[in-house]
């Protein structure tokens, strides 16, 4: 790791950068909760709401070829400070209830801000390999705090605050995120090879990330409620069940992160990744059946583990600093891509009644890829 970041400061830098991310994420999480309910207050239609909430993911995909090279030029600390400024402006646009086109531009700013912040967090968390699992645990736990508090506190805040005042609370937290960012060290210039702008090519582990996130993040979150209704659940019960599962998933991610910090439970990264993929494969086979709730528990558990274990493994197998940053950037790209197209896939699958064929076929492809990765690793180790 860089000489400017001693080993004993690695966890501190991870905590500070993760705190920046969770503080700014509050403003984004508020939009996901409030826009679908109060869209008329912003002069929007539901179509605009869908566009605004999905645009930032596509922006992250578009800027990915230039993200690592820009990040290396700016340095992690300066990139975080710039991201905070972008996030604050983006949040303020919704407080002022600006025109739809300005709100659209603000989501572009948020997409750029989040991409920089997430890469900075992964950079700090994996910079010191001996502490990367512990640091990824802190990162995973911290990034869930802001959105989870939004889910728990927003209904209560709206009983005595106006919509604009609640959104202003998110903007103020974006401003406060400057404080932990200023506590990060200024990086020293290094004579490392700089990344060139290019679309990330998916290595086998990136391909596995894409398939698993498509199945158990992008598509799953959309089809779960309709599938429960088709099984005979009332709309209210289906929505309540889905809300409970999604909240439990965030809490479980925090718990998994804290376990990584406190215990060396996941020290055998590859072994736990094999276990995680196995759980997700079982989930994929059960998802289109009457066992969908059990499959959802496996999906939530497996996805939470995957988000810690995969970045750790990618960082561990990268020999150079430049290679590590590119691999982590590719990881975020293929995860974002899977979620971005997941909603589209899910709509088609529901409309054409192809959920069973999709899950069983995709699970089979994922299993074959997993076996291939495992066999090749065994061959290289022999």
Tab-separated table of C-alpha atoms in Angstrom:
chain	number	residue	atom	x	y	z
A	1	UNK	CA	0.000	0.000	0.000
A	2	UNK	CA	1.070	3.636	-0.303
A	3	UNK	CA	3.639	5.045	2.070
A	4	UNK	CA	1.253	7.860	2.988
A	5	UNK	CA	-1.197	5.437	4.554
A	6	UNK	CA	0.413	3.410	7.355
A	7	UNK	CA	-1.075	0.028	8.189
A	8	UNK	CA	-2.404	1.279	11.517
A	9	UNK	CA	-4.399	4.005	9.702
A	10	UNK	CA	-6.002	1.691	7.138
A	11	UNK	CA	-9.107	0.964	9.208
A	12	UNK	CA	-9.429	4.610	10.223
A	13	UNK	CA	-9.454	5.697	6.580
A	14	UNK	CA	-12.022	3.027	5.745
A	15	UNK	CA	-14.291	4.234	8.550
A	16	UNK	CA	-13.998	7.874	7.491
A	17	UNK	CA	-14.686	7.194	3.811
A	18	UNK	CA	-17.577	4.855	4.667
A	19	UNK	CA	-19.041	7.526	6.930
A	20	UNK	CA	-18.928	9.953	4.002
A	21	UNK	CA	-20.835	7.463	1.863
A	22	UNK	CA	-23.549	6.641	4.396
A	23	UNK	CA	-24.163	10.320	5.205
A	24	UNK	CA	-24.661	11.220	1.561
A	25	UNK	CA	-26.683	8.068	0.858
A	26	UNK	CA	-29.445	9.394	3.124
A	27	UNK	CA	-30.390	11.997	0.500
A	28	UNK	CA	-30.627	9.302	-2.183
A	29	UNK	CA	-32.552	6.835	-0.007
A	30	UNK	CA	-35.095	9.535	0.801
A	31	UNK	CA	-35.850	9.942	-2.899
A	32	UNK	CA	-36.471	6.210	-3.377
A	33	UNK	CA	-38.919	6.290	-0.476
A	34	UNK	CA	-40.670	9.617	-1.078
A	35	UNK	CA	-40.737	10.230	-4.838
A	36	UNK	CA	-43.115	7.338	-5.673
A	37	UNK	CA	-45.558	8.693	-3.046
A	38	UNK	CA	-45.221	12.464	-3.461
A	39	UNK	CA	-44.325	12.764	-7.149
A	40	UNK	CA	-47.148	15.243	-7.795
A	41	UNK	CA	-45.580	17.676	-5.311
A	42	UNK	CA	-42.569	17.859	-7.634
A	43	UNK	CA	-44.730	18.267	-10.734
A	44	UNK	CA	-43.731	14.800	-11.937
A	45	UNK	CA	-45.452	11.765	-13.369
A	46	UNK	CA	-44.691	8.205	-12.356
A	47	UNK	CA	-42.797	7.797	-15.629
A	48	UNK	CA	-40.522	10.647	-14.607
A	49	UNK	CA	-40.046	9.048	-11.193
A	50	UNK	CA	-38.863	5.821	-12.780
A	51	UNK	CA	-36.508	7.737	-15.060
A	52	UNK	CA	-35.055	9.818	-12.225
A	53	UNK	CA	-34.486	6.867	-9.909
A	54	UNK	CA	-32.846	4.689	-12.561
A	55	UNK	CA	-30.793	7.312	-14.404
A	56	UNK	CA	-27.943	7.425	-11.894
A	57	UNK	CA	-27.166	3.733	-12.455
A	58	UNK	CA	-26.848	4.217	-16.209
A	59	UNK	CA	-24.652	7.276	-15.625
A	60	UNK	CA	-22.323	5.145	-13.496
A	61	UNK	CA	-22.081	2.679	-16.369
A	62	UNK	CA	-21.345	5.411	-18.920
A	63	UNK	CA	-18.570	7.073	-16.917
A	64	UNK	CA	-16.912	3.814	-15.878
A	65	UNK	CA	-14.246	3.798	-18.652
A	66	UNK	CA	-12.869	7.090	-17.326
A	67	UNK	CA	-13.550	6.561	-13.619
A	68	UNK	CA	-10.320	4.863	-12.521
A	69	UNK	CA	-8.023	7.155	-14.509
A	70	UNK	CA	-9.791	10.239	-13.102
A	71	UNK	CA	-9.683	8.741	-9.604
A	72	UNK	CA	-5.935	8.153	-9.913
A	73	UNK	CA	-5.305	11.703	-11.115
A	74	UNK	CA	-7.347	13.292	-8.318
A	75	UNK	CA	-6.460	10.909	-5.487
A	76	UNK	CA	-8.994	9.329	-3.145
A	77	UNK	CA	-9.330	12.303	-0.763
A	78	UNK	CA	-9.865	14.941	-3.434
A	79	UNK	CA	-12.236	12.645	-5.339
A	80	UNK	CA	-14.332	12.226	-2.184
A	81	UNK	CA	-14.501	15.980	-1.593
A	82	UNK	CA	-15.611	16.537	-5.176
A	83	UNK	CA	-18.222	13.797	-4.804
A	84	UNK	CA	-19.612	15.444	-1.673
A	85	UNK	CA	-20.019	18.736	-3.554
A	86	UNK	CA	-21.860	16.965	-6.392
A	87	UNK	CA	-24.093	15.055	-3.953
A	88	UNK	CA	-24.975	18.256	-2.075
A	89	UNK	CA	-25.969	20.084	-5.260
A	90	UNK	CA	-28.001	17.076	-6.420
A	91	UNK	CA	-29.861	16.875	-3.109
A	92	UNK	CA	-30.513	20.618	-2.983
A	93	UNK	CA	-32.252	20.513	-6.377
A	94	UNK	CA	-34.958	18.280	-4.895
A	95	UNK	CA	-35.287	20.461	-1.794
A	96	UNK	CA	-36.004	23.411	-4.084
A	97	UNK	CA	-38.382	21.226	-6.138
A	98	UNK	CA	-36.793	22.399	-9.353
A	99	UNK	CA	-38.087	21.652	-12.856
A	100	UNK	CA	-38.031	18.015	-14.035
A	101	UNK	CA	-35.109	18.684	-16.369
A	102	UNK	CA	-33.012	20.167	-13.561
A	103	UNK	CA	-33.917	17.193	-11.379
A	104	UNK	CA	-32.764	14.958	-14.230
A	105	UNK	CA	-29.417	16.788	-14.316
A	106	UNK	CA	-29.151	16.425	-10.543
A	107	UNK	CA	-29.436	12.632	-10.861
A	108	UNK	CA	-26.553	12.730	-13.334
A	109	UNK	CA	-24.509	14.565	-10.679
A	110	UNK	CA	-25.503	11.993	-8.061
A	111	UNK	CA	-24.478	9.128	-10.347
A	112	UNK	CA	-21.000	10.649	-10.709
A	113	UNK	CA	-20.791	11.347	-6.977
A	114	UNK	CA	-21.751	7.840	-5.919
A	115	UNK	CA	-19.342	6.224	-8.398
A	116	UNK	CA	-16.425	8.215	-6.971
A	117	UNK	CA	-17.415	7.595	-3.347
A	118	UNK	CA	-17.858	3.860	-3.772
A	119	UNK	CA	-14.521	3.475	-5.552
A	120	UNK	CA	-12.827	5.519	-2.818
A	121	UNK	CA	-14.363	3.307	-0.107
A	122	UNK	CA	-13.218	0.130	-1.858
A	123	UNK	CA	-9.787	1.681	-2.397
A	124	UNK	CA	-9.290	2.420	1.299
A	125	UNK	CA	-10.853	-0.873	2.425
A	126	UNK	CA	-8.580	-3.069	0.278
A	127	UNK	CA	-5.415	-0.973	0.270
A	128	UNK	CA	-3.871	-3.006	3.096
A	129	UNK	CA	-4.399	-6.676	2.219
A	130	UNK	CA	-3.928	-7.998	5.745
A	131	UNK	CA	-6.841	-5.849	6.950
A	132	UNK	CA	-9.035	-5.912	3.843
A	133	UNK	CA	-11.625	-8.357	5.202
A	134	UNK	CA	-12.003	-6.381	8.418
A	135	UNK	CA	-12.178	-3.098	6.493
A	136	UNK	CA	-14.726	-4.450	4.016
A	137	UNK	CA	-16.799	-5.456	7.032
A	138	UNK	CA	-16.742	-1.887	8.312
A	139	UNK	CA	-17.566	-0.559	4.839
A	140	UNK	CA	-20.504	-2.955	4.422
A	141	UNK	CA	-21.909	-2.123	7.853
A	142	UNK	CA	-21.513	1.639	7.589
A	143	UNK	CA	-23.034	2.000	4.130
A	144	UNK	CA	-26.265	0.370	5.336
A	145	UNK	CA	-26.778	2.699	8.312
A	146	UNK	CA	-28.012	5.742	6.367
A	147	UNK	CA	-30.582	3.953	4.152
A	148	UNK	CA	-31.788	1.837	7.085
A	149	UNK	CA	-32.401	4.924	9.225
A	150	UNK	CA	-34.344	6.465	6.349
A	151	UNK	CA	-36.657	3.434	6.232
A	152	UNK	CA	-37.202	3.591	10.000
A	153	UNK	CA	-37.384	7.347	10.664
A	154	UNK	CA	-38.888	8.951	7.549
A	155	UNK	CA	-42.542	8.100	8.343
A	156	UNK	CA	-42.063	9.567	11.818
A	157	UNK	CA	-40.327	12.732	10.551
A	158	UNK	CA	-43.103	13.389	8.038
A	159	UNK	CA	-45.645	13.636	10.861
A	160	UNK	CA	-44.230	17.007	11.974
A	161	UNK	CA	-41.962	18.162	9.116
A	162	UNK	CA	-42.813	19.154	5.570
A	163	UNK	CA	-41.541	17.214	2.586
A	164	UNK	CA	-38.959	19.901	1.785
A	165	UNK	CA	-37.726	19.942	5.377
A	166	UNK	CA	-37.194	16.179	5.386
A	167	UNK	CA	-35.256	16.439	2.124
A	168	UNK	CA	-33.247	19.352	3.562
A	169	UNK	CA	-32.178	17.014	6.361
A	170	UNK	CA	-30.553	14.806	3.724
A	171	UNK	CA	-28.828	17.833	2.174
A	172	UNK	CA	-27.423	18.907	5.547
A	173	UNK	CA	-25.981	15.428	6.062
A	174	UNK	CA	-24.261	15.758	2.663
A	175	UNK	CA	-22.648	18.968	3.895
A	176	UNK	CA	-21.610	17.322	7.176
A	177	UNK	CA	-19.904	14.564	5.166
A	178	UNK	CA	-17.130	17.086	4.479
A	179	UNK	CA	-15.868	16.628	8.062
A	180	UNK	CA	-14.841	12.949	7.862
A	181	UNK	CA	-13.510	13.510	4.318
A	182	UNK	CA	-11.171	16.232	5.590
A	183	UNK	CA	-9.777	13.727	8.103
A	184	UNK	CA	-8.396	11.543	5.316
A	185	UNK	CA	-4.683	11.830	4.429
A	186	UNK	CA	-3.382	13.611	1.371
A	187	UNK	CA	-1.899	10.871	-0.859
A	188	UNK	CA	1.694	11.123	-1.994
A	189	UNK	CA	2.312	10.931	-5.707
A	190	UNK	CA	3.292	7.468	-6.883
A	191	UNK	CA	5.093	6.336	-10.000
A	192	UNK	CA	2.503	3.663	-10.790
A	193	UNK	CA	1.108	2.962	-14.224
A	194	UNK	CA	-2.018	4.974	-14.875
A	195	UNK	CA	-5.192	3.360	-16.111
A	196	UNK	CA	-6.349	4.174	-19.626
A	197	UNK	CA	-10.006	4.819	-20.419
A	198	UNK	CA	-11.657	1.594	-21.575
A	199	UNK	CA	-14.757	-0.466	-20.959
A	200	UNK	CA	-14.054	-3.126	-18.320
A	201	UNK	CA	-13.624	-6.611	-19.733
A	202	UNK	CA	-15.278	-9.179	-17.479
A	203	UNK	CA	-12.872	-11.698	-15.983
A	204	UNK	CA	-14.565	-14.949	-14.873
A	205	UNK	CA	-15.152	-13.626	-11.361
A	206	UNK	CA	-16.725	-10.469	-12.812
A	207	UNK	CA	-18.959	-12.642	-14.999
A	208	UNK	CA	-20.018	-14.562	-11.909
A	209	UNK	CA	-20.744	-11.274	-10.119
A	210	UNK	CA	-22.915	-10.132	-13.027
A	211	UNK	CA	-24.995	-13.315	-13.118
A	212	UNK	CA	-25.500	-13.515	-9.362
A	213	UNK	CA	-26.429	-9.836	-9.026
A	214	UNK	CA	-28.795	-10.093	-11.992
A	215	UNK	CA	-30.577	-13.073	-10.439
A	216	UNK	CA	-30.600	-12.012	-6.794
A	217	UNK	CA	-30.612	-8.217	-6.914
A	218	UNK	CA	-31.759	-6.792	-10.250
A	219	UNK	CA	-34.570	-9.240	-11.095
A	220	UNK	CA	-35.401	-10.605	-7.643
A	221	UNK	CA	-36.365	-7.248	-6.081
A	222	UNK	CA	-38.884	-6.644	-8.877
A	223	UNK	CA	-40.526	-10.048	-9.228
A	224	UNK	CA	-40.849	-10.906	-5.520
A	225	UNK	CA	-44.056	-8.983	-4.744
A	226	UNK	CA	-45.888	-9.972	-7.965
A	227	UNK	CA	-44.944	-13.613	-7.404
A	228	UNK	CA	-46.355	-13.535	-3.872
A	229	UNK	CA	-49.606	-12.021	-5.166
A	230	UNK	CA	-49.815	-14.759	-7.809
A	231	UNK	CA	-49.453	-17.320	-5.029
A	232	UNK	CA	-52.550	-15.951	-3.292
A	233	UNK	CA	-51.136	-13.311	-0.936
A	234	UNK	CA	-53.112	-10.068	-0.707
A	235	UNK	CA	-51.399	-6.993	-2.105
A	236	UNK	CA	-51.005	-5.535	1.399
A	237	UNK	CA	-49.508	-8.717	2.840
A	238	UNK	CA	-47.211	-9.124	-0.176
A	239	UNK	CA	-45.893	-5.567	0.128
A	240	UNK	CA	-45.446	-5.886	3.898
A	241	UNK	CA	-43.580	-9.177	3.454
A	242	UNK	CA	-41.292	-7.719	0.802
A	243	UNK	CA	-40.609	-4.617	2.921
A	244	UNK	CA	-39.718	-6.836	5.885
A	245	UNK	CA	-37.378	-8.987	3.769
A	246	UNK	CA	-35.602	-5.970	2.288
A	247	UNK	CA	-35.183	-4.324	5.712
A	248	UNK	CA	-33.927	-7.621	7.160
A	249	UNK	CA	-31.461	-7.871	4.270
A	250	UNK	CA	-29.954	-4.492	5.162
A	251	UNK	CA	-29.749	-5.424	8.838
A	252	UNK	CA	-28.156	-8.756	7.965
A	253	UNK	CA	-25.575	-6.981	5.791
A	254	UNK	CA	-24.671	-4.813	8.786
A	255	UNK	CA	-24.387	-7.879	11.016
A	256	UNK	CA	-22.214	-9.709	8.485
A	257	UNK	CA	-19.985	-6.660	8.257
A	258	UNK	CA	-19.621	-6.468	12.038
A	259	UNK	CA	-18.848	-10.194	12.224
A	260	UNK	CA	-16.064	-9.631	9.679
A	261	UNK	CA	-14.676	-6.879	11.888
A	262	UNK	CA	-14.839	-8.772	15.176
A	263	UNK	CA	-14.004	-12.336	14.149
A	264	UNK	CA	-11.836	-14.032	11.523
A	265	UNK	CA	-14.832	-16.097	10.429
A	266	UNK	CA	-14.405	-15.294	6.734
A	267	UNK	CA	-10.613	-15.590	6.611
A	268	UNK	CA	-10.940	-18.488	4.144
A	269	UNK	CA	-12.358	-16.154	1.511
A	270	UNK	CA	-12.506	-18.654	-1.333
A	271	UNK	CA	-14.119	-21.376	0.775
A	272	UNK	CA	-16.828	-19.002	1.971
A	273	UNK	CA	-17.363	-17.772	-1.589
A	274	UNK	CA	-17.983	-21.365	-2.716
A	275	UNK	CA	-20.516	-21.737	0.127
A	276	UNK	CA	-22.158	-18.429	-0.839
A	277	UNK	CA	-22.477	-19.380	-4.499
A	278	UNK	CA	-23.922	-22.736	-3.447
A	279	UNK	CA	-26.619	-21.003	-1.371
A	280	UNK	CA	-27.470	-18.717	-4.273
A	281	UNK	CA	-27.682	-21.614	-6.718
A	282	UNK	CA	-30.179	-23.364	-4.430
A	283	UNK	CA	-32.079	-20.082	-4.192
A	284	UNK	CA	-32.200	-19.809	-7.974
A	285	UNK	CA	-33.723	-23.267	-8.323
A	286	UNK	CA	-36.358	-22.565	-5.640
A	287	UNK	CA	-37.206	-18.958	-6.595
A	288	UNK	CA	-39.955	-19.775	-9.148
A	289	UNK	CA	-41.586	-22.347	-6.825
A	290	UNK	CA	-43.779	-22.286	-3.737
A	291	UNK	CA	-40.537	-22.093	-1.724
A	292	UNK	CA	-39.978	-18.496	-2.870
A	293	UNK	CA	-39.789	-17.076	0.675
A	294	UNK	CA	-37.113	-19.568	1.700
A	295	UNK	CA	-35.343	-18.853	-1.587
A	296	UNK	CA	-35.509	-15.128	-0.771
A	297	UNK	CA	-33.878	-15.716	2.608
A	298	UNK	CA	-31.056	-17.576	0.847
A	299	UNK	CA	-30.844	-14.784	-1.759
A	300	UNK	CA	-30.600	-12.045	0.869
A	301	UNK	CA	-28.017	-14.015	2.862
A	302	UNK	CA	-25.927	-14.979	-0.154
A	303	UNK	CA	-25.957	-11.520	-1.712
A	304	UNK	CA	-24.832	-9.906	1.552
A	305	UNK	CA	-21.911	-12.345	1.804
A	306	UNK	CA	-21.047	-11.872	-1.883
A	307	UNK	CA	-20.662	-8.107	-1.459
A	308	UNK	CA	-17.913	-8.676	1.124
A	309	UNK	CA	-16.197	-11.771	-0.237
A	310	UNK	CA	-15.943	-10.912	-3.944
A	311	UNK	CA	-14.146	-7.533	-3.539
A	312	UNK	CA	-11.815	-9.184	-1.006
A	313	UNK	CA	-10.915	-11.997	-3.412
A	314	UNK	CA	-10.479	-9.619	-6.367
A	315	UNK	CA	-8.145	-7.426	-4.313
A	316	UNK	CA	-6.164	-10.412	-3.046
A	317	UNK	CA	-5.467	-11.835	-6.508
A	318	UNK	CA	-4.414	-8.444	-7.935
A	319	UNK	CA	-0.645	-8.082	-7.936
A	320	UNK	CA	-0.350	-4.364	-8.741
A	321	UNK	CA	-2.120	-1.278	-7.350
A	322	UNK	CA	-3.351	-0.297	-10.803
A	323	UNK	CA	-4.682	-3.822	-11.391
A	324	UNK	CA	-6.504	-3.766	-8.051
A	325	UNK	CA	-8.282	-0.503	-8.798
A	326	UNK	CA	-9.274	-1.639	-12.288
A	327	UNK	CA	-10.594	-4.957	-10.988
A	328	UNK	CA	-12.653	-3.290	-8.259
A	329	UNK	CA	-13.989	-0.780	-10.782
A	330	UNK	CA	-14.973	-3.653	-13.086
A	331	UNK	CA	-16.709	-5.326	-10.125
A	332	UNK	CA	-18.845	-2.231	-9.518
A	333	UNK	CA	-19.511	-1.848	-13.258
A	334	UNK	CA	-20.879	-5.364	-13.753
A	335	UNK	CA	-22.877	-5.160	-10.542
A	336	UNK	CA	-24.428	-1.859	-11.658
A	337	UNK	CA	-25.079	-3.224	-15.136
A	338	UNK	CA	-26.888	-6.256	-13.753
A	339	UNK	CA	-29.142	-4.106	-11.560
A	340	UNK	CA	-29.763	-1.558	-14.329
A	341	UNK	CA	-31.026	-4.167	-16.787
A	342	UNK	CA	-32.624	-6.277	-14.060
A	343	UNK	CA	-35.777	-4.142	-13.901
A	344	UNK	CA	-36.186	-4.402	-17.673
A	345	UNK	CA	-35.636	-8.159	-17.603
A	346	UNK	CA	-38.092	-8.544	-14.734
A	347	UNK	CA	-40.848	-6.628	-16.540
A	348	UNK	CA	-40.460	-8.834	-19.614
A	349	UNK	CA	-40.361	-12.014	-17.540
A	350	UNK	CA	-43.541	-11.094	-15.662
A	351	UNK	CA	-45.334	-10.020	-18.840
A	352	UNK	CA	-44.359	-13.173	-20.764
A	353	UNK	CA	-44.651	-15.534	-17.763
A	354	UNK	CA	-41.050	-16.711	-18.188
A	355	UNK	CA	-39.807	-16.436	-14.597
A	356	UNK	CA	-39.404	-20.187	-14.148
A	357	UNK	CA	-37.485	-20.641	-17.405
A	358	UNK	CA	-35.289	-17.625	-16.664
A	359	UNK	CA	-34.309	-18.679	-13.144
A	360	UNK	CA	-33.692	-22.327	-13.946
A	361	UNK	CA	-31.777	-21.555	-17.145
A	362	UNK	CA	-29.692	-18.764	-15.612
A	363	UNK	CA	-28.988	-20.834	-12.502
A	364	UNK	CA	-27.685	-23.656	-14.716
A	365	UNK	CA	-25.387	-21.240	-16.586
A	366	UNK	CA	-24.167	-19.810	-13.271
A	367	UNK	CA	-23.479	-23.298	-11.919
A	368	UNK	CA	-21.441	-24.238	-15.012
A	369	UNK	CA	-19.422	-21.015	-14.766
A	370	UNK	CA	-18.827	-21.584	-11.037
A	371	UNK	CA	-17.593	-25.154	-11.648
A	372	UNK	CA	-15.284	-23.878	-14.403
A	373	UNK	CA	-13.823	-21.198	-12.117
A	374	UNK	CA	-13.330	-23.709	-9.312
A	375	UNK	CA	-11.647	-26.298	-11.572
A	376	UNK	CA	-9.303	-23.711	-13.081
A	377	UNK	CA	-8.297	-22.499	-9.649
A	378	UNK	CA	-7.556	-26.102	-8.622
A	379	UNK	CA	-5.466	-26.556	-11.769
A	380	UNK	CA	-3.448	-23.407	-11.114
A	381	UNK	CA	-2.897	-24.437	-7.488
A	382	UNK	CA	-1.715	-27.957	-8.407
